[in-house]
mmCIF file of C-alpha atoms and ligand atoms in Angstrom:
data_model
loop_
_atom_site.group_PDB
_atom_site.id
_atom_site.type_symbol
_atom_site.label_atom_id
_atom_site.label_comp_id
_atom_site.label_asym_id
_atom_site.label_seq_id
_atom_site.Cartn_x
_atom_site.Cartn_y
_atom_site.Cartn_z
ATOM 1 C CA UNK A 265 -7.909 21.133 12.409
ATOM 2 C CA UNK A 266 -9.742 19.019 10.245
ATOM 3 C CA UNK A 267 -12.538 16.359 11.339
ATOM 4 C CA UNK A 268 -11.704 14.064 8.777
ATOM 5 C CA UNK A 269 -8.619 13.314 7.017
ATOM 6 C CA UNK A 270 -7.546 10.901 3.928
ATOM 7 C CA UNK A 271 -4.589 10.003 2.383
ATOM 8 C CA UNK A 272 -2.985 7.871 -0.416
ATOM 9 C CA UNK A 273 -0.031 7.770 -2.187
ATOM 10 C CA UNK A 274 1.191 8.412 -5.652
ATOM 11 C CA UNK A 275 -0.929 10.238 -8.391
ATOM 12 C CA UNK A 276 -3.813 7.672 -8.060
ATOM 13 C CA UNK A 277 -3.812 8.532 -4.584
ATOM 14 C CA UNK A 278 -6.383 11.301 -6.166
ATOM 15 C CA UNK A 279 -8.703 8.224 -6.872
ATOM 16 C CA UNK A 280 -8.275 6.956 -3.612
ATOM 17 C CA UNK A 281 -8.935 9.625 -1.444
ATOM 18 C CA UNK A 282 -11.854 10.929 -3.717
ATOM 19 C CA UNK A 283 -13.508 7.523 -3.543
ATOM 20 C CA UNK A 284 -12.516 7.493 0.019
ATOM 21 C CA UNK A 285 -14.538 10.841 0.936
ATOM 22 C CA UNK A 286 -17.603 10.433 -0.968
ATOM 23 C CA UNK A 287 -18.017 7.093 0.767
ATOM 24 C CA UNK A 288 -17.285 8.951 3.631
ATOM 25 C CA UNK A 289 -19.813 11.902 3.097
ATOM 26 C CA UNK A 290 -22.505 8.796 2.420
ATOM 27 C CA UNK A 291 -21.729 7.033 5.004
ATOM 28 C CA UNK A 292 -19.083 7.857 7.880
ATOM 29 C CA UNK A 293 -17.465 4.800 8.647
ATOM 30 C CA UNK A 294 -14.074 4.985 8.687
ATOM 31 C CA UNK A 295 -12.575 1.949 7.810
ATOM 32 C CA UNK A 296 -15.187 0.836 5.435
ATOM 33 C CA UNK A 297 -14.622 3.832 3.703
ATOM 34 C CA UNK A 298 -10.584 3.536 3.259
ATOM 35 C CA UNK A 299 -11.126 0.165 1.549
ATOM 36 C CA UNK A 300 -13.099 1.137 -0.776
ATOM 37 C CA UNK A 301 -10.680 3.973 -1.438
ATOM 38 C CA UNK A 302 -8.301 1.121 -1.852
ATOM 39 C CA UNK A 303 -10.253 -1.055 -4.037
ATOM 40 C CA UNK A 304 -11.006 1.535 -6.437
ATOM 41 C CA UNK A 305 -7.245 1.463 -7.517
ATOM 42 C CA UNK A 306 -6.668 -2.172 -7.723
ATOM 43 C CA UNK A 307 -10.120 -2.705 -9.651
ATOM 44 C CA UNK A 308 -8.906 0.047 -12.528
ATOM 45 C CA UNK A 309 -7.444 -2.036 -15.377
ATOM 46 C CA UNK A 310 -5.842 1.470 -16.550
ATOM 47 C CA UNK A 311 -3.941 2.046 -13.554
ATOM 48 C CA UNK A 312 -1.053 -0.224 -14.978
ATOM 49 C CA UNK A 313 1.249 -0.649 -11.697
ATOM 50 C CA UNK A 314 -1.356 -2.295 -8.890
ATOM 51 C CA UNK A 315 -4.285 -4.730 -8.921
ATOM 52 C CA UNK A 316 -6.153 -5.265 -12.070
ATOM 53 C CA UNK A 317 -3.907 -3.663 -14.370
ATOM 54 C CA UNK A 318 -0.752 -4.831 -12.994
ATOM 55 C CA UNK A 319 1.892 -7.473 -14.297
ATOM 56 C CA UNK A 320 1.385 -11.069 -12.847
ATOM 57 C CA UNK A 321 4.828 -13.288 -11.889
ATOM 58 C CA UNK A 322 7.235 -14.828 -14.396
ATOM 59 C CA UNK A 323 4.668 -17.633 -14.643
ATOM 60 C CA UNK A 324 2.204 -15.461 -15.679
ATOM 61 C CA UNK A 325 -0.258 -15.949 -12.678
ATOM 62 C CA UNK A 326 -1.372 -12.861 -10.660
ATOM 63 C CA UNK A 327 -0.698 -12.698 -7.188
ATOM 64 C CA UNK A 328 -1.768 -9.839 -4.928
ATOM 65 C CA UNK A 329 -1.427 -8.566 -1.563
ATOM 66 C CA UNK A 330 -3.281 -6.676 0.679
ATOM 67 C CA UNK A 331 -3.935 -5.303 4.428
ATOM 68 C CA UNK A 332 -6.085 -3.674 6.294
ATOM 69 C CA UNK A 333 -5.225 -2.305 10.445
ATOM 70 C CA UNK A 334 -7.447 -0.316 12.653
ATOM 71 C CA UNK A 335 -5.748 1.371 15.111
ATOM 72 C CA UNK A 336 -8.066 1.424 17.479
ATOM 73 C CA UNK A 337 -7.578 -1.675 18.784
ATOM 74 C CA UNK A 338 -4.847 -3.028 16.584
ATOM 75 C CA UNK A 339 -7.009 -5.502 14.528
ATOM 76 C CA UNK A 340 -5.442 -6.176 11.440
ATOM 77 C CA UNK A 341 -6.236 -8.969 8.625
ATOM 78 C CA UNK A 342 -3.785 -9.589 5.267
ATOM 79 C CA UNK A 343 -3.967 -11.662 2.796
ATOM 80 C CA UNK A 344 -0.910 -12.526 -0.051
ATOM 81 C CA UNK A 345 -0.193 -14.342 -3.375
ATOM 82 C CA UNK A 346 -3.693 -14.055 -3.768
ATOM 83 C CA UNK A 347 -4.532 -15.326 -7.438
ATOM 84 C CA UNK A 348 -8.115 -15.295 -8.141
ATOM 85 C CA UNK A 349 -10.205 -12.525 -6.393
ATOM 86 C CA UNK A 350 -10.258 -9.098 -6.339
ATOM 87 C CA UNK A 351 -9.852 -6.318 -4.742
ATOM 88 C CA UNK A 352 -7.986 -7.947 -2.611
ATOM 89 C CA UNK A 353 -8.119 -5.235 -0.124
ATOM 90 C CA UNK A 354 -12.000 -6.597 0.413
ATOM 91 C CA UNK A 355 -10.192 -9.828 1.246
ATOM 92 C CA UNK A 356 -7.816 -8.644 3.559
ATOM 93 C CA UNK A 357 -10.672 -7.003 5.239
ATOM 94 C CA UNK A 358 -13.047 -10.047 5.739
ATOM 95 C CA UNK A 359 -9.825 -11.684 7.322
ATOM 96 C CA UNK A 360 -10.017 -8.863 9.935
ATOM 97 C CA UNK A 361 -13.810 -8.534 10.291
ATOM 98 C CA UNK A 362 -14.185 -12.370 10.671
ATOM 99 C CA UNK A 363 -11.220 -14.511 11.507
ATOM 100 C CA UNK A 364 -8.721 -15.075 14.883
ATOM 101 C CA UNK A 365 -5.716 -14.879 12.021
ATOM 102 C CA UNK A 366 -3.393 -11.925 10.731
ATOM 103 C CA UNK A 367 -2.689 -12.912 6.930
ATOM 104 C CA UNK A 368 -3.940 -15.861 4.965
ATOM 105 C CA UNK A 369 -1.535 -16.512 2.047
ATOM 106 C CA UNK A 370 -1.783 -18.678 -1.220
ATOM 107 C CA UNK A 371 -4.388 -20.690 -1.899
ATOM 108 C CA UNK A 372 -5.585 -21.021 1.539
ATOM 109 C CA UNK A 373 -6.683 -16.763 1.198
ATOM 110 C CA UNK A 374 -8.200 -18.105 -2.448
ATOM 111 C CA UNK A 375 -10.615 -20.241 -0.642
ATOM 112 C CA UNK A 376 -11.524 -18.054 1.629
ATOM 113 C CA UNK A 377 -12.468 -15.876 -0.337
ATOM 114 C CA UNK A 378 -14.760 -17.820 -2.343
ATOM 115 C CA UNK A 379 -16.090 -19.246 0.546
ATOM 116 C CA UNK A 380 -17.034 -15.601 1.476
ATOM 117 C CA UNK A 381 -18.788 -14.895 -1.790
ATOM 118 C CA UNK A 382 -15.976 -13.602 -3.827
ATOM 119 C CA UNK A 383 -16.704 -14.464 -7.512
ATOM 120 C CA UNK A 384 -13.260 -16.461 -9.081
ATOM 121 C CA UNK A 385 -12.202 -14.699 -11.938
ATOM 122 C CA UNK A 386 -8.208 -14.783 -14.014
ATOM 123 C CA UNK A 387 -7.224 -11.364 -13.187
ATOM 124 C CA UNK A 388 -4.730 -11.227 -16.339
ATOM 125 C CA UNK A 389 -5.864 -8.370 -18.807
ATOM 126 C CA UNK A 390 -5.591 -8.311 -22.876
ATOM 127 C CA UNK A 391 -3.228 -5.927 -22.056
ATOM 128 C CA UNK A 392 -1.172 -7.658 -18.951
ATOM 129 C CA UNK A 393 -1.501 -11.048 -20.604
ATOM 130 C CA UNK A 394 0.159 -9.380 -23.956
ATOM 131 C CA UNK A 395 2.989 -7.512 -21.454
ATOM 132 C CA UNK A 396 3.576 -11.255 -20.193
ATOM 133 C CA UNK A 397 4.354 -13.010 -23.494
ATOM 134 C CA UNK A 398 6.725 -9.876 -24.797
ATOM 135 C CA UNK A 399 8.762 -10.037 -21.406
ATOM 136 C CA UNK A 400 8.921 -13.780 -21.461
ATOM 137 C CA UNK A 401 9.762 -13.826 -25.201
ATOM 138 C CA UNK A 402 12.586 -11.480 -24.115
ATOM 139 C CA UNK A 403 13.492 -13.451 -21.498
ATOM 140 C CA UNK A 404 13.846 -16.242 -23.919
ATOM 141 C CA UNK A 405 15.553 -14.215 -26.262
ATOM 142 C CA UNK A 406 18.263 -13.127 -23.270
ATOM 143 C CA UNK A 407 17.493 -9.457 -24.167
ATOM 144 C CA UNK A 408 16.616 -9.219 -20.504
ATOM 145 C CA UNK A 409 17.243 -10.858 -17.007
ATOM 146 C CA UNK A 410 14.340 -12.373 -15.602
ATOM 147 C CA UNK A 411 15.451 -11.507 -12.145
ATOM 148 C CA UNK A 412 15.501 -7.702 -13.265
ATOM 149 C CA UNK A 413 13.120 -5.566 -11.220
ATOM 150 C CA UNK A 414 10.178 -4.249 -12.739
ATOM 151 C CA UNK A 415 8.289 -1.760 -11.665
ATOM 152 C CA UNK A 416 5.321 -1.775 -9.644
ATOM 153 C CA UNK A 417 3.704 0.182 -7.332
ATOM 154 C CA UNK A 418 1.460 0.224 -4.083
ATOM 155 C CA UNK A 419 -1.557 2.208 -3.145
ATOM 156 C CA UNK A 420 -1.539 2.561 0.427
ATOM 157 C CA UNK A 421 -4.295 4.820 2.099
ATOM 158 C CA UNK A 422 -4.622 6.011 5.447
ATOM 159 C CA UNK A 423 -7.746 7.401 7.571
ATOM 160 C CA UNK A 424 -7.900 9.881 10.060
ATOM 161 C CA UNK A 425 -10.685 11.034 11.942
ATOM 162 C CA UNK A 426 -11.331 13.495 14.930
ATOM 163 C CA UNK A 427 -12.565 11.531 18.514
ATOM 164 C CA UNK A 428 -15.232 13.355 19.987
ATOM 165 C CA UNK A 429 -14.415 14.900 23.359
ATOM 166 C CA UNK A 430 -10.736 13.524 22.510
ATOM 167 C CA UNK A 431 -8.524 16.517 22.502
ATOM 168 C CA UNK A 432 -6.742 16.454 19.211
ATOM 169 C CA UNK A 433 -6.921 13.070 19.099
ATOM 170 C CA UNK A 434 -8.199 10.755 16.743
ATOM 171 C CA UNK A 435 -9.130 6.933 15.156
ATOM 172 C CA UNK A 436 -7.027 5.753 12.723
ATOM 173 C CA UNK A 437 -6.702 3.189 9.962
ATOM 174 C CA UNK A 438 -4.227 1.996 7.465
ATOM 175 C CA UNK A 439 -5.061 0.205 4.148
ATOM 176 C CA UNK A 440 -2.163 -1.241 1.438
ATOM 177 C CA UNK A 441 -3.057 -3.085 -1.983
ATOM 178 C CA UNK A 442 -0.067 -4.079 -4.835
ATOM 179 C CA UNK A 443 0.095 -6.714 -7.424
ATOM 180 C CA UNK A 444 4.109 -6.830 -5.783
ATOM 181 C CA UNK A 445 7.028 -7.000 -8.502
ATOM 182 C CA UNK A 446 6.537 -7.488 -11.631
ATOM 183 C CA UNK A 447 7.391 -10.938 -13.106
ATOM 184 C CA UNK A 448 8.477 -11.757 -9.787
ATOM 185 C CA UNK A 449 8.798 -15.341 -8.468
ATOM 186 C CA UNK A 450 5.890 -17.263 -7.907
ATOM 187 C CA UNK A 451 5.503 -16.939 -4.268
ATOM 188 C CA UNK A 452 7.195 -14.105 -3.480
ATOM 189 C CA UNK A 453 5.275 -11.909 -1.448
ATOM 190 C CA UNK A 454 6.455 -8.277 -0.261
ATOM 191 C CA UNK A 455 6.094 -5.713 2.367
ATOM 192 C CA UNK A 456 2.685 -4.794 1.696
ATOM 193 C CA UNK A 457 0.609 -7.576 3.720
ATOM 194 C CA UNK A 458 3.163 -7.387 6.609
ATOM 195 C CA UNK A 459 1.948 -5.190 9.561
ATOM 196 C CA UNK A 460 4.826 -3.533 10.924
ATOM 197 C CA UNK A 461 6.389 -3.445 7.382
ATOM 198 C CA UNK A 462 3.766 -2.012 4.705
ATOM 199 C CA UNK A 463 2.035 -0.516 7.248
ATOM 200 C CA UNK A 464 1.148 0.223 10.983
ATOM 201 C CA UNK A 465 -1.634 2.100 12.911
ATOM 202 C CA UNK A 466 -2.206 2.516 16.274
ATOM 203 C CA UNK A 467 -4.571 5.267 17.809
ATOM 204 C CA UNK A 468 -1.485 6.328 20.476
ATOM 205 C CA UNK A 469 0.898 7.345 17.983
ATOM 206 C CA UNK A 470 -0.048 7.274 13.992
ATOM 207 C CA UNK A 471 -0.611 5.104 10.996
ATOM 208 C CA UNK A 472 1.835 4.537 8.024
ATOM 209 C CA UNK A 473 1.986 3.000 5.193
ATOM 210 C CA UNK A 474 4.627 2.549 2.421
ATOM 211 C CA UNK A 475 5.597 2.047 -0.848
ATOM 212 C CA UNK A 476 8.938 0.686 -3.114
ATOM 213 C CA UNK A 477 11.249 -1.995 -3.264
ATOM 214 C CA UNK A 478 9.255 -4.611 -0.744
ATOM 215 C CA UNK A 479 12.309 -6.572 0.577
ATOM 216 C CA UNK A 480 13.902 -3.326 1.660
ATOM 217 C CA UNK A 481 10.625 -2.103 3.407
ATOM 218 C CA UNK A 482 10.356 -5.686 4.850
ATOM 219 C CA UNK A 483 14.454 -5.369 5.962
ATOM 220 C CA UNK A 484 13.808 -2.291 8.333
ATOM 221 C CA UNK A 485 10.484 -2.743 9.642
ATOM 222 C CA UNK A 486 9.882 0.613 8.304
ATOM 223 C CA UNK A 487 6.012 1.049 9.456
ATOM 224 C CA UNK A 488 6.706 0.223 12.400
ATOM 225 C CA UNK A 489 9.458 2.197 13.255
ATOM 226 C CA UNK A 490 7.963 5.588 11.679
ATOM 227 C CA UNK A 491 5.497 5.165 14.149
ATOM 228 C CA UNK A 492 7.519 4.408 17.410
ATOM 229 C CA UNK A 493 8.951 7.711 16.303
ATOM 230 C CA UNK A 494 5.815 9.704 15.996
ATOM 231 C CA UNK A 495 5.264 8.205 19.005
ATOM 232 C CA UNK A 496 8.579 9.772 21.039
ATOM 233 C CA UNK A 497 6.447 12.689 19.507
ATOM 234 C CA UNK A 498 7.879 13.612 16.052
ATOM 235 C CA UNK A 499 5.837 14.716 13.152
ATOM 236 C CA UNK A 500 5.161 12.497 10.180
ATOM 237 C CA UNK A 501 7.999 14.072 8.424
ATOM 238 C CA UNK A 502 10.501 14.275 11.060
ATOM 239 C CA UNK A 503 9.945 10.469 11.651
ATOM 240 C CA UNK A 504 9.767 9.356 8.188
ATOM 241 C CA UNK A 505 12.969 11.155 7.807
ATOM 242 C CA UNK A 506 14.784 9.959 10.772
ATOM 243 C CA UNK A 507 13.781 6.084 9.413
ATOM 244 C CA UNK A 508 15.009 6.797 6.135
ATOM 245 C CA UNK A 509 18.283 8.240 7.233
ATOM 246 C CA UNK A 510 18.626 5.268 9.692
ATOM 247 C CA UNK A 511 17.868 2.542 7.269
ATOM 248 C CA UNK A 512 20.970 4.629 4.458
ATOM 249 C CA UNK A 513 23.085 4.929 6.886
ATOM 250 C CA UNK A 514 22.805 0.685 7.088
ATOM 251 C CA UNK A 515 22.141 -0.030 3.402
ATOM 252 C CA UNK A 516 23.698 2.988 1.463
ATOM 253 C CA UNK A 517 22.052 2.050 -1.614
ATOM 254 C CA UNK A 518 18.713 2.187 -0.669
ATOM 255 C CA UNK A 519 18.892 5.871 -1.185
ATOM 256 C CA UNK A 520 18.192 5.481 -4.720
ATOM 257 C CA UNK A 521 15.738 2.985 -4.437
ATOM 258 C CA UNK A 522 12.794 5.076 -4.231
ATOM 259 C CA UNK A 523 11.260 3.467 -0.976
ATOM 260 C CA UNK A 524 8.745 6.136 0.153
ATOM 261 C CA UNK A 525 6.447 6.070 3.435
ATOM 262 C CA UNK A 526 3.054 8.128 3.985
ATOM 263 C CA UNK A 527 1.557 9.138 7.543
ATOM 264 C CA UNK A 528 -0.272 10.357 10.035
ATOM 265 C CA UNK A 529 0.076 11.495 13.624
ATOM 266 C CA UNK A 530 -2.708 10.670 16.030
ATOM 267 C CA UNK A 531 -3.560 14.619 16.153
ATOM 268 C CA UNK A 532 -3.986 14.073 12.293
ATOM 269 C CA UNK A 533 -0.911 15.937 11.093
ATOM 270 C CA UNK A 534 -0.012 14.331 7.726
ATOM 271 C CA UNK A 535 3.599 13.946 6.272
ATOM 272 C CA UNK A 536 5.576 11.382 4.406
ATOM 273 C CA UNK A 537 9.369 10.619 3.268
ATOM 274 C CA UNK A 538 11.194 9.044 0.545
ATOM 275 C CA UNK A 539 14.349 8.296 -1.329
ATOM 276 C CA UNK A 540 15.538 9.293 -4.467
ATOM 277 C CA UNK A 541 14.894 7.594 -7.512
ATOM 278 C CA UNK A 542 15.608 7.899 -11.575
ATOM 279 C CA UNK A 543 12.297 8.558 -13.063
ATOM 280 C CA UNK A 544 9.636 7.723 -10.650
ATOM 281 C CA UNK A 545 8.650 11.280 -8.560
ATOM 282 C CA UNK A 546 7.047 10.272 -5.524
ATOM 283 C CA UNK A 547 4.083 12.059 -4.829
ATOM 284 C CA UNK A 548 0.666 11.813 -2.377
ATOM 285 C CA UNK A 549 -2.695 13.194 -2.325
ATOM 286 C CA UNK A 550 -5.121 14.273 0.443
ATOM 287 C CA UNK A 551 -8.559 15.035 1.010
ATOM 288 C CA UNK A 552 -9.236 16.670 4.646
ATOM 289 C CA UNK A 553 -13.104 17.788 5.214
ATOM 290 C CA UNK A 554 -14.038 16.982 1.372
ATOM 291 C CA UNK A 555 -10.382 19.768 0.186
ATOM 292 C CA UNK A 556 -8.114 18.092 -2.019
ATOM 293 C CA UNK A 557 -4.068 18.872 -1.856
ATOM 294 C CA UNK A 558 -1.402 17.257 -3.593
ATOM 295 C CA UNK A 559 2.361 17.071 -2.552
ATOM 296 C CA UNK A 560 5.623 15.753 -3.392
ATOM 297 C CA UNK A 561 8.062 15.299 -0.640
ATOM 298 C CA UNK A 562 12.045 16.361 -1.583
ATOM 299 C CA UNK A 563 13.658 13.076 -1.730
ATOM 300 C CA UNK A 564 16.029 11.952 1.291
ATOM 301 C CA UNK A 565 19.628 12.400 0.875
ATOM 302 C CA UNK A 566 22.492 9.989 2.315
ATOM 303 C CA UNK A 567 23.189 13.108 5.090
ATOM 304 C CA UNK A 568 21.837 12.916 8.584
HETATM 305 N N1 LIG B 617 5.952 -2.624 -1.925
HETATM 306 C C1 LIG B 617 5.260 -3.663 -2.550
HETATM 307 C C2 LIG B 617 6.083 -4.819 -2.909
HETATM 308 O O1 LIG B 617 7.298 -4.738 -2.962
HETATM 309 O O2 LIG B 617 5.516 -5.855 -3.171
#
């Protein structure tokens, strides 16, 4: 079994867990490690679906989210709708490290983060800010709906790591970063800054974290309940299959949403789940002891 374990979804999930390791390899601290994994993606204005390169709301503003959990001890710290600083993941983080609170949202997580030396900057690119204008001139034009979903996705990494003298146990922590839907409402904030939704660790069972259509995530609580199941002792797959079948067995149409989870079991065993979806292949990446995989899980059917 492997001492050290990383993993991130979708193909910049490479990014993440590369970043992850050699901060790792530098200096082996877990969690500071799986942020920076995390804010590698949102800071990349080529990555076009999260953080700097992703689309702001239908006013044309930014607005991220982001969270951080330890599951150690359960600390967690969120922040979302943040507009002016980034990586937000760094934010989210400072609200764990150094406040009594769970997620700061709007302008409230703004000012803390300047007040914690985050410079203020308009996270819109040449590129996003040109995307804007063509959707909204579309919009104007009624050659689309401007409550159409757009695409967008979420880079959610977890951390694993072998406890001395702990069996096959081991520490765990969960990191999530999106810029949410794009040209969403102003305000609208998704799964990814809600623990128990976008993601969940605790040491006596696993960490998860997930991915797709936020209000469905948010809906079935599905961090949380991938991880009660790895905790009635099924592996990553087995729960993140049993959640999925649960939640399209309630909402048959999620099945084609492409809602996909990622996770690992305390004894570091790493699997993940997702529905089916038209032309977005879920995949994940992982780096265990500095060896790099890749895989891409067969969707979830309606059976089961
Ligand atoms: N899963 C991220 C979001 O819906 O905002």
């Amino acid at each position: 079994m492997p001492e050290t374990i990383f993993a991130s979804t979708w193909a910049f999930g490479e990014l993440a867990v590369r970043t992850a390791w050699a901060w790792w390899d530098s200096e082996p601290d877990l969690e500071r490690a799986a942020v920076a994994g995390t804010a590698a993606i949102e800071i990349d204005p080529t990555i076009p679906t999260v953080g700097r390169g992703g689309l702001p709301n239908r006013a044309g503003v930014m607005e991220l989210d982001a969270a951080f959990m330890r599951g150690s001890d359960l600390c967690s710290g969120a922040v979302a709708a943040l507009r002016r600083t980034l990586p937000a993941i760094d934010v989210a983080y400072k609200v764990a490290l150094l406040t009594d609170h769970l997620l700061l949202a709007g302008q409230g997580a703004d000012d803390f983060a300047l007040a914690h030396g985050f410079t203020p900057q308009n996270l819109l690119t040449e590129q996003t800010r040109a995307q804007f204008a063509d959707w909204r001139a579309k919009v104007q034009r009624g050659e689309t709906d401007a409550d159409r979903m757009v695409g967008h996705d979420t880079v959610g990494l977890l951390g694993w790591h072998h406890l001395a003298g702990g069996g096959t146990a081991g520490e765990t922590v969960a990191c999530v970063a999106t810029s949410g839907l794009g040209y969403k409402r102003p305000g609208r904030v998704g799964d990814s800054p809600i623990v128990g939704a976008g993601l969940y660790a605790d040491d006596h069972a696993g960490a998860v974290v997930c991915t797709g259509v936020g209000e469905e995530i948010l809906r079935f609580a599905l961090a949380a309940r991938t991880v009660d199941a790895m905790a009635r002792g099924l592996t990553p797959d087995e729960a993140g299959t049993e959640v999925m079948h649960a939640m399209i067995r309630r909402k048959p149409e999620t099945a084609a949403m492409g809602i996909s989870l990622l996770a690992v079991r305390a004894d570091g065993e790493v699997g993940a789940a997702t529905t089916r979806t038209a032309n977005h292949v879920f995949e994940y990446h992982v780096c265990a002891d500095g060896r790099y995989t890749r895989a891409v899980p067969e969707p979830v059917g309606a059976a089961g």
